[in-house]
Amino acid sequence: MPSKKERKVHRGNSVEPKTPSGRKGLGHKNLSGRESSQRKNPSGLKPTKNREMKRPWTPLIGSEPTYSRDQVIDAALKIGIERFTMASLAKEVGVVASALYREFESRDHIVQAAVAKAASQIKVPDANQSWQDQLRELVDAQWELFDKYPALSWSLFKVPVPHLAIQDQLRLTVENLVAAGIPGGAKRAGFALKILGDTVAQVHAVQYAMTEKDKSGKTLAERHVEEFEAHRDEFSVLMMSAEFPSERGFLPEKVEFIIEALEHPPRK
């Protein structure tokens, strides 16, 4: 039974209960049944409902990393853009996998950085050549780059605006093509770089896929020949080749086809 003193109620005020520590309780009900004015939201602002704020990614805070961004990017290119995992990448660099997140938000961001660094190795063709030979030289340079980093060709299709990595080289190449007399000026020169770049990447990606083996141990190129022989007719001869083409597939023929079309722009 509470004592008379504990039941005492002052006129106009109620006695607020105390917590076990002796302090006045916050957010508890007083003897009048009303909640205390001291709440968990002392600011008085209305709480937002169902609103989740997505925080931008920031590098993990802590001691300085024992590696550089370039080390990680080089390791990704060495292992293979299509093959590396965060664990294999960390092992190559000599750190634990979680340490990589000090510099990179995700694996995709490492892929993008690797593609940008690889693409930046493409040089501007010799401006003293004809515009046709400048395009051929650029095609050769791009193919050699894809041979150096085999998965780069199809990885480009997964990277947003990949040409930004070589924007300066492309701008100078367009200027050189225009100076060499490419029909249609800068607009047509830019289109030529776009269509040739896409063609080289696509052909190389197909060639790369042709070397992959299935469960039976056969490559896609070998299965290509088998399917051709099994369905040989007049139309298939036009569309396919019994023997898979040269190392570069049909790229030389496609490049010359495009150059010939550029030499004879459509009449307005």
PDB file of C-alpha atoms in Angstrom:
ATOM      1  CA  MET A   1       0.000   0.000   0.000  1.00  0.00           C
ATOM      2  CA  PRO A   2       1.395   3.412  -0.916  1.00  0.00           C
ATOM      3  CA  SER A   3       1.832   5.796   1.973  1.00  0.00           C
ATOM      4  CA  LYS A   4      -0.195   8.957   2.373  1.00  0.00           C
ATOM      5  CA  LYS A   5       2.861  10.935   1.335  1.00  0.00           C
ATOM      6  CA  GLU A   6       3.161   9.000  -1.947  1.00  0.00           C
ATOM      7  CA  ARG A   7      -0.553   9.511  -2.642  1.00  0.00           C
ATOM      8  CA  LYS A   8      -0.398  13.173  -1.960  1.00  0.00           C
ATOM      9  CA  VAL A   9      -1.434  15.278  -4.929  1.00  0.00           C
ATOM     10  CA  HIS A  10      -0.630  18.987  -4.913  1.00  0.00           C
ATOM     11  CA  ARG A  11      -3.298  21.331  -6.039  1.00  0.00           C
ATOM     12  CA  GLY A  12      -2.999  21.810  -9.827  1.00  0.00           C
ATOM     13  CA  ASN A  13       0.086  19.558 -10.090  1.00  0.00           C
ATOM     14  CA  SER A  14       0.709  15.850  -9.930  1.00  0.00           C
ATOM     15  CA  VAL A  15       3.741  14.157  -8.505  1.00  0.00           C
ATOM     16  CA  GLU A  16       5.803  12.611 -11.330  1.00  0.00           C
ATOM     17  CA  PRO A  17       7.095   9.084 -10.667  1.00  0.00           C
ATOM     18  CA  LYS A  18      10.767   8.434 -10.452  1.00  0.00           C
ATOM     19  CA  THR A  19      12.860   5.843 -12.203  1.00  0.00           C
ATOM     20  CA  PRO A  20      14.914   3.324 -10.238  1.00  0.00           C
ATOM     21  CA  SER A  21      17.911   5.609 -10.616  1.00  0.00           C
ATOM     22  CA  GLY A  22      16.081   8.405  -8.887  1.00  0.00           C
ATOM     23  CA  ARG A  23      15.780  10.542 -12.024  1.00  0.00           C
ATOM     24  CA  LYS A  24      12.507  11.651 -13.473  1.00  0.00           C
ATOM     25  CA  GLY A  25      11.345   9.332 -16.213  1.00  0.00           C
ATOM     26  CA  LEU A  26      11.343  10.592 -19.797  1.00  0.00           C
ATOM     27  CA  GLY A  27       8.322   9.782 -21.880  1.00  0.00           C
ATOM     28  CA  HIS A  28       6.498   8.071 -18.957  1.00  0.00           C
ATOM     29  CA  LYS A  29       2.941   8.832 -17.919  1.00  0.00           C
ATOM     30  CA  ASN A  30       2.442  10.969 -14.818  1.00  0.00           C
ATOM     31  CA  LEU A  31      -0.197  10.293 -12.209  1.00  0.00           C
ATOM     32  CA  SER A  32      -2.808  12.214 -14.157  1.00  0.00           C
ATOM     33  CA  GLY A  33      -2.523   9.730 -17.026  1.00  0.00           C
ATOM     34  CA  ARG A  34      -0.933  12.270 -19.378  1.00  0.00           C
ATOM     35  CA  GLU A  35       2.415  11.691 -21.046  1.00  0.00           C
ATOM     36  CA  SER A  36       5.307  13.778 -19.891  1.00  0.00           C
ATOM     37  CA  SER A  37       6.242  16.671 -22.144  1.00  0.00           C
ATOM     38  CA  GLN A  38       9.805  15.342 -22.240  1.00  0.00           C
ATOM     39  CA  ARG A  39       9.837  13.094 -25.304  1.00  0.00           C
ATOM     40  CA  LYS A  40      12.450  11.472 -27.484  1.00  0.00           C
ATOM     41  CA  ASN A  41      11.826  14.171 -30.095  1.00  0.00           C
ATOM     42  CA  PRO A  42      12.644  17.396 -28.185  1.00  0.00           C
ATOM     43  CA  SER A  43      12.900  19.392 -31.425  1.00  0.00           C
ATOM     44  CA  GLY A  44       9.143  19.298 -31.933  1.00  0.00           C
ATOM     45  CA  LEU A  45       9.552  18.508 -35.663  1.00  0.00           C
ATOM     46  CA  LYS A  46       7.128  16.064 -37.204  1.00  0.00           C
ATOM     47  CA  PRO A  47       8.799  12.737 -38.022  1.00  0.00           C
ATOM     48  CA  THR A  48       8.883  11.776 -41.678  1.00  0.00           C
ATOM     49  CA  LYS A  49       6.859   8.722 -42.645  1.00  0.00           C
ATOM     50  CA  ASN A  50       8.258   5.876 -44.734  1.00  0.00           C
ATOM     51  CA  ARG A  51      11.119   7.976 -46.036  1.00  0.00           C
ATOM     52  CA  GLU A  52      14.480   6.259 -46.458  1.00  0.00           C
ATOM     53  CA  MET A  53      17.425   8.423 -47.374  1.00  0.00           C
ATOM     54  CA  LYS A  54      19.956   6.608 -49.589  1.00  0.00           C
ATOM     55  CA  ARG A  55      23.395   7.721 -48.552  1.00  0.00           C
ATOM     56  CA  PRO A  56      26.018   8.176 -51.256  1.00  0.00           C
ATOM     57  CA  TRP A  57      28.916   5.752 -51.140  1.00  0.00           C
ATOM     58  CA  THR A  58      32.000   7.008 -49.332  1.00  0.00           C
ATOM     59  CA  PRO A  59      35.309   5.180 -48.883  1.00  0.00           C
ATOM     60  CA  LEU A  60      35.674   3.249 -45.645  1.00  0.00           C
ATOM     61  CA  ILE A  61      37.221   5.340 -42.908  1.00  0.00           C
ATOM     62  CA  GLY A  62      40.361   4.084 -41.270  1.00  0.00           C
ATOM     63  CA  SER A  63      44.094   3.956 -41.760  1.00  0.00           C
ATOM     64  CA  GLU A  64      45.493   4.705 -45.199  1.00  0.00           C
ATOM     65  CA  PRO A  65      45.236   1.724 -47.576  1.00  0.00           C
ATOM     66  CA  THR A  66      48.462  -0.165 -48.242  1.00  0.00           C
ATOM     67  CA  TYR A  67      47.780  -0.292 -51.981  1.00  0.00           C
ATOM     68  CA  SER A  68      46.965   2.116 -54.792  1.00  0.00           C
ATOM     69  CA  ARG A  69      44.002   2.261 -57.157  1.00  0.00           C
ATOM     70  CA  ASP A  70      46.338   1.527 -60.069  1.00  0.00           C
ATOM     71  CA  GLN A  71      47.497  -1.684 -58.383  1.00  0.00           C
ATOM     72  CA  VAL A  72      43.903  -2.910 -58.176  1.00  0.00           C
ATOM     73  CA  ILE A  73      43.115  -1.922 -61.774  1.00  0.00           C
ATOM     74  CA  ASP A  74      46.301  -3.557 -63.086  1.00  0.00           C
ATOM     75  CA  ALA A  75      45.498  -6.715 -61.137  1.00  0.00           C
ATOM     76  CA  ALA A  76      41.977  -6.805 -62.628  1.00  0.00           C
ATOM     77  CA  LEU A  77      43.413  -6.525 -66.137  1.00  0.00           C
ATOM     78  CA  LYS A  78      46.030  -9.190 -65.379  1.00  0.00           C
ATOM     79  CA  ILE A  79      43.532 -11.718 -64.003  1.00  0.00           C
ATOM     80  CA  GLY A  80      40.948 -10.868 -66.651  1.00  0.00           C
ATOM     81  CA  ILE A  81      38.027  -8.482 -66.490  1.00  0.00           C
ATOM     82  CA  GLU A  82      35.570 -11.334 -66.916  1.00  0.00           C
ATOM     83  CA  ARG A  83      37.264 -13.682 -64.403  1.00  0.00           C
ATOM     84  CA  PHE A  84      38.404 -11.693 -61.401  1.00  0.00           C
ATOM     85  CA  THR A  85      36.554 -11.820 -58.103  1.00  0.00           C
ATOM     86  CA  MET A  86      37.059  -9.496 -55.161  1.00  0.00           C
ATOM     87  CA  ALA A  87      38.823 -12.368 -53.365  1.00  0.00           C
ATOM     88  CA  SER A  88      41.210 -13.140 -56.245  1.00  0.00           C
ATOM     89  CA  LEU A  89      41.849  -9.448 -56.745  1.00  0.00           C
ATOM     90  CA  ALA A  90      42.671  -8.958 -53.068  1.00  0.00           C
ATOM     91  CA  LYS A  91      45.054 -11.931 -53.149  1.00  0.00           C
ATOM     92  CA  GLU A  92      46.859 -10.494 -56.174  1.00  0.00           C
ATOM     93  CA  VAL A  93      47.221  -7.086 -54.489  1.00  0.00           C
ATOM     94  CA  GLY A  94      48.146  -8.601 -51.107  1.00  0.00           C
ATOM     95  CA  VAL A  95      45.247  -7.393 -48.957  1.00  0.00           C
ATOM     96  CA  VAL A  96      41.978  -8.751 -47.607  1.00  0.00           C
ATOM     97  CA  ALA A  97      38.933  -8.405 -49.857  1.00  0.00           C
ATOM     98  CA  SER A  98      37.164  -5.951 -47.557  1.00  0.00           C
ATOM     99  CA  ALA A  99      40.089  -3.539 -47.889  1.00  0.00           C
ATOM    100  CA  LEU A 100      39.277  -2.982 -51.573  1.00  0.00           C
ATOM    101  CA  TYR A 101      36.115  -1.129 -50.579  1.00  0.00           C
ATOM    102  CA  ARG A 102      38.263   1.684 -49.244  1.00  0.00           C
ATOM    103  CA  GLU A 103      38.817   2.743 -52.848  1.00  0.00           C
ATOM    104  CA  PHE A 104      36.017   1.126 -54.892  1.00  0.00           C
ATOM    105  CA  GLU A 105      32.287   0.928 -54.285  1.00  0.00           C
ATOM    106  CA  SER A 106      31.791  -2.393 -56.067  1.00  0.00           C
ATOM    107  CA  ARG A 107      33.194  -4.867 -58.575  1.00  0.00           C
ATOM    108  CA  ASP A 108      31.405  -3.023 -61.392  1.00  0.00           C
ATOM    109  CA  HIS A 109      33.294   0.164 -60.549  1.00  0.00           C
ATOM    110  CA  ILE A 110      36.586  -1.726 -60.785  1.00  0.00           C
ATOM    111  CA  VAL A 111      35.530  -3.068 -64.194  1.00  0.00           C
ATOM    112  CA  GLN A 112      34.735   0.453 -65.399  1.00  0.00           C
ATOM    113  CA  ALA A 113      38.083   1.761 -64.165  1.00  0.00           C
ATOM    114  CA  ALA A 114      39.932  -1.143 -65.822  1.00  0.00           C
ATOM    115  CA  VAL A 115      38.156  -0.579 -69.148  1.00  0.00           C
ATOM    116  CA  ALA A 116      38.996   3.134 -69.018  1.00  0.00           C
ATOM    117  CA  LYS A 117      42.684   2.477 -68.333  1.00  0.00           C
ATOM    118  CA  ALA A 118      42.967  -0.153 -71.062  1.00  0.00           C
ATOM    119  CA  ALA A 119      41.178   2.002 -73.642  1.00  0.00           C
ATOM    120  CA  SER A 120      43.446   4.955 -72.889  1.00  0.00           C
ATOM    121  CA  GLN A 121      46.349   2.991 -74.417  1.00  0.00           C
ATOM    122  CA  ILE A 122      44.966   3.501 -77.947  1.00  0.00           C
ATOM    123  CA  LYS A 123      47.095   6.030 -79.819  1.00  0.00           C
ATOM    124  CA  VAL A 124      46.072   8.570 -82.433  1.00  0.00           C
ATOM    125  CA  PRO A 125      46.861   7.305 -85.966  1.00  0.00           C
ATOM    126  CA  ASP A 126      49.595   8.962 -88.026  1.00  0.00           C
ATOM    127  CA  ALA A 127      48.062  12.128 -89.482  1.00  0.00           C
ATOM    128  CA  ASN A 128      50.379  12.036 -92.518  1.00  0.00           C
ATOM    129  CA  GLN A 129      48.397   9.132 -93.985  1.00  0.00           C
ATOM    130  CA  SER A 130      45.240   9.196 -96.054  1.00  0.00           C
ATOM    131  CA  TRP A 131      42.037   9.172 -94.043  1.00  0.00           C
ATOM    132  CA  GLN A 132      41.428   5.594 -95.195  1.00  0.00           C
ATOM    133  CA  ASP A 133      44.772   4.408 -93.817  1.00  0.00           C
ATOM    134  CA  GLN A 134      44.208   6.321 -90.596  1.00  0.00           C
ATOM    135  CA  LEU A 135      41.006   4.338 -90.061  1.00  0.00           C
ATOM    136  CA  ARG A 136      42.771   1.066 -90.862  1.00  0.00           C
ATOM    137  CA  GLU A 137      45.542   1.890 -88.372  1.00  0.00           C
ATOM    138  CA  LEU A 138      42.978   2.680 -85.687  1.00  0.00           C
ATOM    139  CA  VAL A 139      41.242  -0.657 -86.335  1.00  0.00           C
ATOM    140  CA  ASP A 140      44.569  -2.492 -85.957  1.00  0.00           C
ATOM    141  CA  ALA A 141      45.349  -0.671 -82.717  1.00  0.00           C
ATOM    142  CA  GLN A 142      41.947  -1.507 -81.276  1.00  0.00           C
ATOM    143  CA  TRP A 143      42.245  -5.181 -82.214  1.00  0.00           C
ATOM    144  CA  GLU A 144      45.718  -5.445 -80.661  1.00  0.00           C
ATOM    145  CA  LEU A 145      44.354  -3.923 -77.469  1.00  0.00           C
ATOM    146  CA  PHE A 146      41.560  -6.510 -77.374  1.00  0.00           C
ATOM    147  CA  ASP A 147      44.108  -9.284 -77.918  1.00  0.00           C
ATOM    148  CA  LYS A 148      46.083  -7.948 -74.956  1.00  0.00           C
ATOM    149  CA  TYR A 149      42.957  -7.898 -72.762  1.00  0.00           C
ATOM    150  CA  PRO A 150      40.692 -10.604 -74.310  1.00  0.00           C
ATOM    151  CA  ALA A 151      37.535  -9.881 -72.309  1.00  0.00           C
ATOM    152  CA  LEU A 152      37.732  -6.155 -72.950  1.00  0.00           C
ATOM    153  CA  SER A 153      35.820  -6.360 -76.238  1.00  0.00           C
ATOM    154  CA  TRP A 154      32.556  -7.600 -74.738  1.00  0.00           C
ATOM    155  CA  SER A 155      33.096  -5.726 -71.457  1.00  0.00           C
ATOM    156  CA  LEU A 156      32.809  -2.461 -73.396  1.00  0.00           C
ATOM    157  CA  PHE A 157      29.149  -3.201 -74.036  1.00  0.00           C
ATOM    158  CA  LYS A 158      28.547  -3.269 -70.268  1.00  0.00           C
ATOM    159  CA  VAL A 159      30.213   0.071 -69.524  1.00  0.00           C
ATOM    160  CA  PRO A 160      28.241   3.326 -69.887  1.00  0.00           C
ATOM    161  CA  VAL A 161      29.740   5.700 -72.490  1.00  0.00           C
ATOM    162  CA  PRO A 162      33.079   3.830 -72.839  1.00  0.00           C
ATOM    163  CA  HIS A 163      34.480   6.318 -75.380  1.00  0.00           C
ATOM    164  CA  LEU A 164      34.841   8.937 -72.616  1.00  0.00           C
ATOM    165  CA  ALA A 165      38.098   7.218 -71.632  1.00  0.00           C
ATOM    166  CA  ILE A 166      39.659   8.173 -74.998  1.00  0.00           C
ATOM    167  CA  GLN A 167      37.703  11.324 -75.781  1.00  0.00           C
ATOM    168  CA  ASP A 168      40.822  13.430 -76.364  1.00  0.00           C
ATOM    169  CA  GLN A 169      42.303  10.876 -78.777  1.00  0.00           C
ATOM    170  CA  LEU A 170      39.018  10.608 -80.666  1.00  0.00           C
ATOM    171  CA  ARG A 171      38.659  14.373 -80.976  1.00  0.00           C
ATOM    172  CA  LEU A 172      42.167  14.704 -82.420  1.00  0.00           C
ATOM    173  CA  THR A 173      41.566  11.758 -84.760  1.00  0.00           C
ATOM    174  CA  VAL A 174      38.413  13.428 -86.117  1.00  0.00           C
ATOM    175  CA  GLU A 175      40.375  16.621 -86.773  1.00  0.00           C
ATOM    176  CA  ASN A 176      43.057  14.637 -88.619  1.00  0.00           C
ATOM    177  CA  LEU A 177      40.476  12.778 -90.714  1.00  0.00           C
ATOM    178  CA  VAL A 178      38.827  16.034 -91.725  1.00  0.00           C
ATOM    179  CA  ALA A 179      42.213  17.548 -92.610  1.00  0.00           C
ATOM    180  CA  ALA A 180      42.938  14.462 -94.733  1.00  0.00           C
ATOM    181  CA  GLY A 181      39.747  15.039 -96.694  1.00  0.00           C
ATOM    182  CA  ILE A 182      37.224  12.495 -95.423  1.00  0.00           C
ATOM    183  CA  PRO A 183      33.901  13.169 -97.192  1.00  0.00           C
ATOM    184  CA  GLY A 184      31.191  14.672 -94.983  1.00  0.00           C
ATOM    185  CA  GLY A 185      33.452  16.537 -92.572  1.00  0.00           C
ATOM    186  CA  ALA A 186      33.577  16.106 -88.805  1.00  0.00           C
ATOM    187  CA  LYS A 187      30.093  14.605 -88.488  1.00  0.00           C
ATOM    188  CA  ARG A 188      30.869  11.806 -90.927  1.00  0.00           C
ATOM    189  CA  ALA A 189      34.324  11.277 -89.402  1.00  0.00           C
ATOM    190  CA  GLY A 190      32.773  10.839 -85.958  1.00  0.00           C
ATOM    191  CA  PHE A 191      30.259   8.367 -87.385  1.00  0.00           C
ATOM    192  CA  ALA A 192      33.101   6.420 -89.022  1.00  0.00           C
ATOM    193  CA  LEU A 193      34.905   6.070 -85.674  1.00  0.00           C
ATOM    194  CA  LYS A 194      31.685   4.955 -83.998  1.00  0.00           C
ATOM    195  CA  ILE A 195      30.716   2.301 -86.530  1.00  0.00           C
ATOM    196  CA  LEU A 196      34.254   0.940 -86.933  1.00  0.00           C
ATOM    197  CA  GLY A 197      34.805   0.836 -83.175  1.00  0.00           C
ATOM    198  CA  ASP A 198      31.576  -1.083 -82.631  1.00  0.00           C
ATOM    199  CA  THR A 199      32.425  -3.462 -85.484  1.00  0.00           C
ATOM    200  CA  VAL A 200      35.885  -4.284 -84.133  1.00  0.00           C
ATOM    201  CA  ALA A 201      34.534  -4.871 -80.621  1.00  0.00           C
ATOM    202  CA  GLN A 202      31.715  -7.075 -81.891  1.00  0.00           C
ATOM    203  CA  VAL A 203      33.907  -9.221 -84.166  1.00  0.00           C
ATOM    204  CA  HIS A 204      36.533  -9.674 -81.449  1.00  0.00           C
ATOM    205  CA  ALA A 205      33.879 -10.619 -78.883  1.00  0.00           C
ATOM    206  CA  VAL A 206      32.583 -13.302 -81.260  1.00  0.00           C
ATOM    207  CA  GLN A 207      36.107 -14.581 -81.931  1.00  0.00           C
ATOM    208  CA  TYR A 208      36.756 -14.718 -78.191  1.00  0.00           C
ATOM    209  CA  ALA A 209      33.533 -16.697 -77.677  1.00  0.00           C
ATOM    210  CA  MET A 210      34.586 -19.106 -80.435  1.00  0.00           C
ATOM    211  CA  THR A 211      37.508 -20.301 -78.299  1.00  0.00           C
ATOM    212  CA  GLU A 212      35.296 -21.274 -75.361  1.00  0.00           C
ATOM    213  CA  LYS A 213      34.825 -25.021 -74.888  1.00  0.00           C
ATOM    214  CA  ASP A 214      31.600 -26.751 -73.927  1.00  0.00           C
ATOM    215  CA  LYS A 215      31.220 -29.789 -71.657  1.00  0.00           C
ATOM    216  CA  SER A 216      32.216 -32.109 -74.487  1.00  0.00           C
ATOM    217  CA  GLY A 217      35.494 -30.253 -74.951  1.00  0.00           C
ATOM    218  CA  LYS A 218      34.545 -28.763 -78.315  1.00  0.00           C
ATOM    219  CA  THR A 219      35.010 -25.110 -79.071  1.00  0.00           C
ATOM    220  CA  LEU A 220      32.233 -22.982 -80.493  1.00  0.00           C
ATOM    221  CA  ALA A 221      34.270 -22.699 -83.710  1.00  0.00           C
ATOM    222  CA  GLU A 222      34.278 -26.499 -84.094  1.00  0.00           C
ATOM    223  CA  ARG A 223      30.550 -26.671 -83.496  1.00  0.00           C
ATOM    224  CA  HIS A 224      30.131 -23.877 -86.043  1.00  0.00           C
ATOM    225  CA  VAL A 225      31.756 -26.029 -88.726  1.00  0.00           C
ATOM    226  CA  GLU A 226      29.678 -29.073 -87.745  1.00  0.00           C
ATOM    227  CA  GLU A 227      26.419 -27.138 -87.942  1.00  0.00           C
ATOM    228  CA  PHE A 228      27.413 -25.679 -91.284  1.00  0.00           C
ATOM    229  CA  GLU A 229      28.126 -29.087 -92.762  1.00  0.00           C
ATOM    230  CA  ALA A 230      24.886 -30.511 -91.378  1.00  0.00           C
ATOM    231  CA  HIS A 231      22.803 -27.736 -92.955  1.00  0.00           C
ATOM    232  CA  ARG A 232      24.785 -26.923 -96.077  1.00  0.00           C
ATOM    233  CA  ASP A 233      22.691 -25.449 -98.862  1.00  0.00           C
ATOM    234  CA  GLU A 234      22.887 -22.587-101.330  1.00  0.00           C
ATOM    235  CA  PHE A 235      21.705 -19.998 -98.801  1.00  0.00           C
ATOM    236  CA  SER A 236      23.944 -21.167 -95.937  1.00  0.00           C
ATOM    237  CA  VAL A 237      26.970 -20.910 -98.225  1.00  0.00           C
ATOM    238  CA  LEU A 238      26.144 -17.235 -98.706  1.00  0.00           C
ATOM    239  CA  MET A 239      25.719 -16.586 -94.974  1.00  0.00           C
ATOM    240  CA  MET A 240      28.458 -18.733 -93.446  1.00  0.00           C
ATOM    241  CA  SER A 241      31.856 -20.196 -94.132  1.00  0.00           C
ATOM    242  CA  ALA A 242      32.727 -23.894 -93.826  1.00  0.00           C
ATOM    243  CA  GLU A 243      36.017 -23.029 -92.219  1.00  0.00           C
ATOM    244  CA  PHE A 244      35.927 -20.346 -89.606  1.00  0.00           C
ATOM    245  CA  PRO A 245      37.551 -17.258 -91.144  1.00  0.00           C
ATOM    246  CA  SER A 246      40.977 -15.866 -90.376  1.00  0.00           C
ATOM    247  CA  GLU A 247      42.130 -14.861 -86.929  1.00  0.00           C
ATOM    248  CA  ARG A 248      40.117 -11.664 -87.268  1.00  0.00           C
ATOM    249  CA  GLY A 249      37.006 -13.294 -88.659  1.00  0.00           C
ATOM    250  CA  PHE A 250      35.406 -11.216 -91.379  1.00  0.00           C
ATOM    251  CA  LEU A 251      36.764  -7.972 -89.923  1.00  0.00           C
ATOM    252  CA  PRO A 252      38.999  -7.003 -92.904  1.00  0.00           C
ATOM    253  CA  GLU A 253      36.083  -7.407 -95.308  1.00  0.00           C
ATOM    254  CA  LYS A 254      33.779  -5.412 -93.044  1.00  0.00           C
ATOM    255  CA  VAL A 255      36.305  -2.599 -92.614  1.00  0.00           C
ATOM    256  CA  GLU A 256      36.837  -2.261 -96.358  1.00  0.00           C
ATOM    257  CA  PHE A 257      33.082  -2.336 -96.928  1.00  0.00           C
ATOM    258  CA  ILE A 258      32.641   0.556 -94.477  1.00  0.00           C
ATOM    259  CA  ILE A 259      35.525   2.560 -95.959  1.00  0.00           C
ATOM    260  CA  GLU A 260      34.136   2.125 -99.460  1.00  0.00           C
ATOM    261  CA  ALA A 261      30.752   3.372 -98.270  1.00  0.00           C
ATOM    262  CA  LEU A 262      32.433   6.405 -96.684  1.00  0.00           C
ATOM    263  CA  GLU A 263      34.194   7.188 -99.959  1.00  0.00           C
ATOM    264  CA  HIS A 264      30.814   7.508-101.665  1.00  0.00           C
ATOM    265  CA  PRO A 265      28.458   9.363 -99.329  1.00  0.00           C
ATOM    266  CA  PRO A 266      24.789   9.298-100.274  1.00  0.00           C
ATOM    267  CA  ARG A 267      23.528  12.171-102.378  1.00  0.00           C
ATOM    268  CA  LYS A 268      21.222  14.655-100.719  1.00  0.00           C
TER     269      LYS A 268
END
